[in-house]
Coordinates of C-alpha atoms in Angstrom, one line a residue:
S1 CA 79.3 13.2 -24.1
P2 CA 80.6 12.4 -20.6
W3 CA 77.0 12.7 -19.3
K4 CA 75.5 10.0 -21.5
P5 CA 76.3 7.0 -19.3
I6 CA 74.8 8.8 -16.3
L7 CA 71.6 9.6 -18.2
L8 CA 71.2 6.0 -19.3
L9 CA 71.4 4.9 -15.6
L10 CA 68.8 7.5 -14.5
S11 CA 66.3 6.6 -17.3
P12 CA 63.3 4.6 -16.2
A13 CA 63.0 0.9 -16.9
F14 CA 59.8 1.3 -18.9
S15 CA 58.5 3.6 -21.5
T16 CA 55.0 5.2 -21.6
S17 CA 55.3 6.0 -25.3
C18 CA 56.3 2.5 -26.5
A19 CA 53.4 0.1 -26.7
R20 CA 55.6 -2.9 -26.2
C21 CA 57.4 -1.4 -23.1
A22 CA 54.4 0.2 -21.5
K23 CA 52.8 -1.3 -18.4
D24 CA 49.6 -3.4 -18.9
R25 CA 46.9 -1.0 -17.6
R26 CA 43.9 -3.0 -18.7
R27 CA 41.2 -3.1 -16.1
R28 CA 40.6 -6.4 -14.5
E29 CA 37.2 -8.0 -14.9
K30 CA 35.0 -7.9 -11.9
R31 CA 34.7 -11.2 -10.0
A32 CA 31.3 -12.9 -10.7
I33 CA 29.0 -12.8 -7.6
S34 CA 26.5 -15.6 -7.1
E35 CA 22.9 -14.9 -6.4
R36 CA 23.3 -15.9 -2.7
Q37 CA 26.2 -13.5 -2.3
L38 CA 24.4 -10.8 -4.1
T39 CA 21.5 -11.0 -1.6
R40 CA 23.8 -9.6 1.1
Y41 CA 24.6 -6.5 -1.0
F42 CA 21.1 -5.8 -2.4
V43 CA 18.9 -3.9 0.1
D44 CA 15.7 -2.4 -1.0
Q45 CA 14.4 -1.2 2.4
R46 CA 16.2 0.9 5.1
K47 CA 15.1 2.8 8.2
V48 CA 17.2 5.9 8.7
R49 CA 17.3 8.4 11.6
V50 CA 18.4 11.9 10.4
V51 CA 19.3 14.8 12.6
G52 CA 20.2 18.3 11.3
G53 CA 23.3 20.1 12.7
Q54 CA 22.8 22.4 15.6
G55 CA 23.3 26.1 15.1
G56 CA 26.2 27.9 16.7
G57 CA 25.6 30.1 19.7
G58 CA 25.7 33.9 19.4
G59 CA 28.8 35.7 20.5
H60 CA 29.0 37.9 23.7
S61 CA 31.8 40.5 23.8
F62 CA 32.4 44.2 24.0
Y63 CA 34.9 46.1 21.9
S64 CA 37.7 47.5 23.9
E65 CA 41.0 49.1 23.1
P66 CA 43.2 51.9 24.6
R67 CA 41.4 55.2 24.8
K68 CA 38.2 53.5 23.7
V69 CA 37.0 51.5 26.7
F70 CA 33.3 51.7 25.9
G71 CA 33.4 50.6 22.3
G72 CA 30.0 48.9 22.4
P73 CA 28.9 45.3 21.8
D74 CA 30.5 43.3 19.0
G75 CA 29.4 39.7 19.5
G76 CA 28.6 38.2 16.1
N77 CA 25.8 35.7 15.2
G78 CA 26.4 32.0 15.2
G79 CA 26.5 29.9 12.0
D80 CA 23.6 27.7 10.9
G81 CA 23.7 23.9 11.2
G82 CA 24.2 21.7 8.2
H83 CA 21.4 19.8 6.5
V84 CA 21.1 16.1 5.8
I85 CA 20.4 15.8 2.1
F86 CA 19.4 12.7 0.0
K87 CA 21.0 12.9 -3.5
V88 CA 20.2 10.5 -6.3
D89 CA 23.2 8.8 -7.9
Q90 CA 22.5 6.6 -10.9
Q91 CA 25.7 4.6 -10.1
M92 CA 24.0 3.3 -6.9
K93 CA 22.1 0.0 -7.3
S94 CA 20.8 -0.6 -3.8
L95 CA 20.4 0.9 -0.3
S96 CA 23.1 -1.3 1.2
S97 CA 25.5 1.7 1.6
V98 CA 23.0 3.8 3.5
F99 CA 23.7 3.9 7.2
P100 CA 21.0 3.9 9.9
F101 CA 22.0 7.3 11.3
Y102 CA 23.2 10.6 9.8
Q103 CA 23.7 14.0 11.5
G104 CA 24.7 17.3 9.9
F105 CA 27.7 19.3 11.0
H106 CA 27.2 21.9 13.8
G107 CA 27.6 25.6 13.1
E108 CA 30.4 27.6 14.8
R109 CA 29.9 30.1 17.6
G110 CA 29.9 33.8 16.8
G111 CA 33.1 35.6 17.7
S112 CA 34.2 39.1 18.7
K113 CA 34.6 42.0 16.4
N114 CA 31.2 41.2 14.8
C115 CA 32.6 38.0 13.3
Y116 CA 29.9 35.5 12.3
G117 CA 30.3 31.8 12.9
A118 CA 30.8 29.5 9.9
N119 CA 27.8 27.5 8.8
G120 CA 27.9 23.7 9.3
A121 CA 28.6 21.6 6.2
H122 CA 25.8 19.6 4.7
V123 CA 25.8 15.8 4.8
Y124 CA 25.0 14.2 1.4
V125 CA 23.6 10.7 1.3
K126 CA 23.7 8.9 -2.0
V127 CA 20.6 6.9 -2.9
P128 CA 19.8 5.0 -6.1
L129 CA 17.2 5.9 -8.7
G130 CA 13.6 5.0 -7.7
T131 CA 14.0 5.7 -4.0
L132 CA 10.8 6.4 -2.1
V133 CA 11.0 8.3 1.1
K134 CA 8.3 7.7 3.7
E135 CA 7.5 9.2 7.1
D136 CA 4.8 7.7 9.3
G137 CA 3.6 5.7 6.3
K138 CA 3.1 8.7 4.1
V139 CA 5.2 9.4 1.0
V140 CA 7.2 12.6 1.4
A141 CA 9.6 12.3 -1.6
D142 CA 9.8 10.2 -4.8
L143 CA 13.4 10.4 -6.2
T144 CA 13.4 9.4 -9.9
Q145 CA 15.9 11.7 -11.6
H146 CA 19.7 11.6 -11.5
G147 CA 21.1 14.5 -9.3
E148 CA 17.7 15.1 -7.6
E149 CA 18.0 16.2 -4.0
Y150 CA 15.7 16.1 -1.0
I151 CA 16.5 17.8 2.3
A152 CA 15.8 15.1 4.9
A153 CA 16.6 17.1 8.0
Y154 CA 17.1 20.9 8.2
G155 CA 20.0 22.3 10.3
G156 CA 19.2 24.6 13.2
A157 CA 19.5 28.4 12.9
G158 CA 22.4 30.1 14.5
G159 CA 22.0 32.1 17.7
K160 CA 22.1 35.9 17.8
G161 CA 25.1 37.8 19.3
N162 CA 24.7 40.7 21.7
R163 CA 25.5 43.1 18.8
F164 CA 22.1 42.1 17.3
F165 CA 20.2 43.5 20.3
L166 CA 21.9 46.9 20.2
S167 CA 19.3 49.7 20.2
N168 CA 18.8 53.3 21.3
E169 CA 17.2 52.1 24.5
N170 CA 19.9 49.5 25.3
R171 CA 23.3 50.7 24.3
A172 CA 25.1 47.9 26.1
P173 CA 23.1 44.7 25.7
T174 CA 24.3 41.5 27.4
L175 CA 21.7 39.3 25.9
F176 CA 22.7 36.6 23.4
T177 CA 20.8 33.5 22.2
P178 CA 22.1 29.9 21.8
G179 CA 21.8 28.1 18.5
E180 CA 18.7 26.1 17.7
P181 CA 18.8 22.3 17.5
G182 CA 18.5 20.6 14.1
Q183 CA 15.4 18.9 12.8
E184 CA 15.2 15.2 13.8
R185 CA 13.2 12.7 11.7
V186 CA 12.9 8.9 11.3
L187 CA 12.4 8.0 7.6
H188 CA 11.8 4.8 5.8
L189 CA 13.5 4.4 2.4
E190 CA 12.1 2.0 -0.2
L191 CA 13.8 1.1 -3.5
K192 CA 11.6 0.5 -6.5
T193 CA 13.5 -0.6 -9.6
T194 CA 13.1 1.8 -12.5
A195 CA 12.7 0.0 -15.8
H196 CA 10.6 0.3 -18.9
A197 CA 9.5 -3.4 -19.1
G198 CA 9.1 -6.0 -16.4
L199 CA 9.4 -9.7 -16.8
V200 CA 6.6 -11.3 -14.7
G201 CA 6.2 -15.0 -14.3
F202 CA 6.2 -18.0 -12.0
P203 CA 9.5 -19.6 -10.8
N204 CA 11.4 -21.5 -13.5
A205 CA 9.4 -19.9 -16.3
G206 CA 12.7 -18.8 -17.9
K207 CA 12.7 -15.1 -17.1
S208 CA 16.4 -15.0 -16.2
S209 CA 17.4 -17.0 -19.3
L210 CA 15.3 -14.6 -21.5
L211 CA 17.0 -11.5 -20.0
R212 CA 20.4 -13.1 -20.6
A213 CA 19.4 -13.7 -24.2
I214 CA 18.3 -10.2 -25.1
S215 CA 20.8 -8.1 -23.0
R216 CA 24.2 -8.3 -21.3
A217 CA 22.7 -8.8 -17.9
K218 CA 23.8 -12.1 -16.2
P219 CA 21.3 -13.2 -13.6
A220 CA 21.8 -16.6 -12.1
V221 CA 20.1 -19.5 -14.0
A222 CA 19.5 -22.9 -12.5
A223 CA 17.0 -25.8 -12.6
Y224 CA 15.4 -25.1 -9.2
P225 CA 12.7 -22.5 -8.2
F226 CA 13.5 -19.1 -6.8
T227 CA 16.9 -19.0 -8.4
T228 CA 16.6 -15.2 -8.8
L229 CA 16.4 -13.5 -5.4
N230 CA 17.0 -10.0 -6.5
P231 CA 15.7 -7.9 -9.4
H232 CA 18.1 -7.6 -12.3
V233 CA 17.9 -4.9 -15.0
G234 CA 19.2 -5.4 -18.5
I235 CA 19.5 -2.9 -21.3
V236 CA 18.4 -3.8 -24.8
H237 CA 20.2 -1.7 -27.5
Y238 CA 18.6 -0.8 -30.9
Q239 CA 20.2 0.5 -34.1
D240 CA 18.6 3.9 -33.6
Y241 CA 20.6 4.3 -30.3
E242 CA 17.4 3.8 -28.2
Q243 CA 17.9 1.8 -25.1
V244 CA 15.0 -0.1 -23.4
A245 CA 15.5 -1.2 -19.8
V246 CA 14.0 -4.7 -18.9
A247 CA 13.8 -5.8 -15.3
D248 CA 13.8 -9.5 -14.2
I249 CA 11.4 -9.6 -11.3
P250 CA 11.8 -12.6 -8.9
G251 CA 9.3 -15.3 -9.4
L252 CA 5.8 -14.9 -8.0
I253 CA 3.5 -17.7 -6.7
R254 CA -0.1 -17.9 -5.8
G255 CA -0.8 -15.8 -2.7
A256 CA 2.2 -13.5 -3.3
H257 CA 0.0 -10.4 -2.4
Q258 CA -0.5 -12.1 1.0
N259 CA 3.3 -12.2 1.5
R260 CA 3.7 -15.8 0.5
G261 CA 6.9 -17.0 -1.1
L262 CA 9.1 -14.0 -1.6
G263 CA 6.0 -12.0 -0.8
T264 CA 5.4 -8.3 -1.5
A265 CA 9.1 -7.6 -1.2
F266 CA 9.5 -7.6 -5.0
L267 CA 5.9 -6.7 -6.1
R268 CA 6.8 -3.1 -5.5
H269 CA 9.4 -3.3 -8.2
I270 CA 6.7 -3.9 -10.8
E271 CA 5.0 -0.6 -10.0
R272 CA 7.8 1.3 -11.8
C273 CA 7.5 -0.7 -15.1
R274 CA 5.6 1.0 -17.9
F275 CA 4.6 -2.2 -19.6
L276 CA 4.7 -5.9 -18.6
L277 CA 6.0 -9.0 -20.3
Y278 CA 4.2 -12.1 -19.0
V279 CA 6.5 -15.1 -19.3
V280 CA 4.6 -18.4 -19.4
D281 CA 6.1 -21.9 -19.4
L282 CA 4.5 -23.6 -22.5
S283 CA 5.7 -27.1 -21.4
V284 CA 3.4 -27.3 -18.3
P285 CA -0.2 -28.5 -18.5
Q286 CA -2.8 -25.7 -19.1
P287 CA -0.2 -22.8 -19.3
W288 CA -3.1 -20.2 -19.6
T289 CA -3.8 -20.7 -15.9
Q290 CA -0.4 -19.1 -15.1
L291 CA -1.4 -15.9 -16.9
Q292 CA -4.7 -15.8 -15.0
D293 CA -3.0 -16.3 -11.6
L294 CA -0.3 -13.7 -12.4
K295 CA -2.9 -11.0 -13.3
Y296 CA -4.9 -11.9 -10.2
E297 CA -1.9 -11.4 -8.0
L298 CA -1.0 -8.1 -9.6
E299 CA -4.5 -6.8 -9.4
A300 CA -4.8 -7.9 -5.7
Y301 CA -1.6 -6.0 -4.9
E302 CA -2.5 -2.8 -6.7
Q303 CA -5.7 -2.1 -8.6
G304 CA -5.0 -1.4 -12.3
L305 CA -1.6 -2.9 -12.3
S306 CA -2.6 -5.8 -14.5
E307 CA -4.2 -3.5 -17.1
R308 CA -0.9 -2.0 -18.2
P309 CA 0.2 -2.6 -21.8
G310 CA 2.0 -5.9 -22.2
V311 CA 2.4 -9.1 -24.2
V312 CA 2.3 -12.8 -23.3
I313 CA 5.6 -14.7 -24.0
G314 CA 5.4 -18.4 -24.4
N315 CA 8.8 -19.7 -23.4
K316 CA 10.5 -23.1 -23.9
L317 CA 9.3 -23.6 -27.5
D318 CA 12.1 -26.1 -28.0
L319 CA 10.2 -28.7 -26.1
A320 CA 7.8 -31.0 -27.8
Q321 CA 4.9 -30.5 -25.3
S322 CA 5.2 -26.7 -25.8
R323 CA 4.3 -27.0 -29.5
I324 CA 1.2 -28.9 -28.6
N325 CA 0.1 -26.3 -25.9
L326 CA 0.9 -23.2 -28.1
P327 CA -2.3 -23.2 -30.2
L328 CA -4.4 -24.0 -27.1
L329 CA -2.9 -21.0 -25.3
R330 CA -3.6 -18.7 -28.2
E331 CA -7.3 -19.8 -28.2
R332 CA -7.8 -19.0 -24.6
V333 CA -5.8 -15.7 -24.3
A334 CA -7.0 -12.4 -25.8
E335 CA -3.5 -10.8 -25.8
R336 CA -0.8 -11.3 -28.3
V337 CA 1.3 -14.4 -27.7
I338 CA 4.9 -14.5 -28.8
A339 CA 6.3 -18.0 -28.7
L340 CA 10.1 -18.3 -28.4
S341 CA 12.9 -20.3 -26.8
A342 CA 15.3 -18.4 -24.6
L343 CA 17.6 -21.4 -24.6
T344 CA 18.1 -21.7 -28.3
G345 CA 17.2 -18.1 -29.3
D346 CA 14.3 -19.1 -31.6
N347 CA 12.0 -16.1 -32.5
L348 CA 13.8 -13.6 -30.3
E349 CA 13.5 -11.1 -33.2
E350 CA 9.7 -10.9 -32.9
L351 CA 10.0 -10.1 -29.2
L352 CA 12.6 -7.4 -29.7
L353 CA 10.5 -5.7 -32.4
H354 CA 7.4 -5.8 -30.3
L355 CA 9.3 -4.5 -27.3
K356 CA 10.5 -1.5 -29.4
E357 CA 6.8 -0.9 -30.5
L358 CA 5.7 -0.8 -26.8
Y359 CA 8.6 1.6 -26.0
D360 CA 7.7 4.0 -28.9
T361 CA 4.1 4.0 -27.8
Y362 CA 5.1 4.8 -24.3
V363 CA 7.3 7.7 -25.4
K364 CA 4.6 9.2 -27.7
T365 CA 2.0 9.0 -24.9
E366 CA 4.3 10.7 -22.4
Q367 CA 5.2 13.5 -24.8
S368 CA 1.6 14.1 -25.8
Q369 CA 0.8 14.6 -22.1
G370 CA 3.6 17.1 -21.7
Q371 CA 5.8 14.8 -19.7
N372 CA 9.3 13.7 -20.1
P373 CA 9.6 9.9 -20.7
I374 CA 12.2 8.1 -18.7
K375 CA 15.3 7.2 -20.8

């Protein structure tokens, strides 16, 4: 065929059907971010000023055409202003993308021929799961479900056109009203990490190493205190397709409830956890004092927080001093003690089985009370 050379020249240089000729469309792996760099992106508090859109003014006109000079008033109503709405998005991880000011779109003015003005569009602000909305120190919204919405500022109502004021007593009204201004509020947003279990312990107790061992989360691990500056959440997968979320809370110290160390900035993240995993360093002298101090700090921050279901995890079992302190810890502690090594992976199975038992108990308790457990 005389067209065959031309078709060969016009054919593309690659094929989408041949595996060897197709382009490499594999997604590139995300660049690893250090804990110091991650601090810039993780924000768990934000002050936001929200203003609803202003309503459009009412129209003022009279219908007129040839041979119908006195057609009557035909000014339409103005459109309503748009709202500012907080919407929960489970893909969001912090409040870093929330701006300090939002305003809804204004409504349009009413036109002639009884045409109503268009309503202003709503402004949606994406917030992560576990966002708490406060106004003047009082909680006004607790957003814990994906897709949940909260109207932060209502838009103003549109004005009335002169057609609205037509009556038998006033056949040619000239009165029309302007649009109302939108609602204005100053709100404080707080993020509380939503997880089933929370790893609580002093700095360098091995919480981050333990989370890396039982999940795919990769918090920073180093041999100095306060390595973890942001809470990390890892997902533990089981064979029955259940998933348990475990949060690595930054290390607490004595006096944390008085804003010492990292202070109360991360104590709020423990409030969302349904059960607690106390991580104790077995290699230090008298490790049971760590557990007493941790419970005291939790109870001083919020009454009843230390009484939640939990288990004591004795970490760093691979060290010689830890094997000496383990029987002493079990004698002085009433709770169950699970001894393991996050570094070598010894006895992680016992922790995973007990974690599943705590999760099943939580689900049964929520269902017996007629509530939906968080999954």
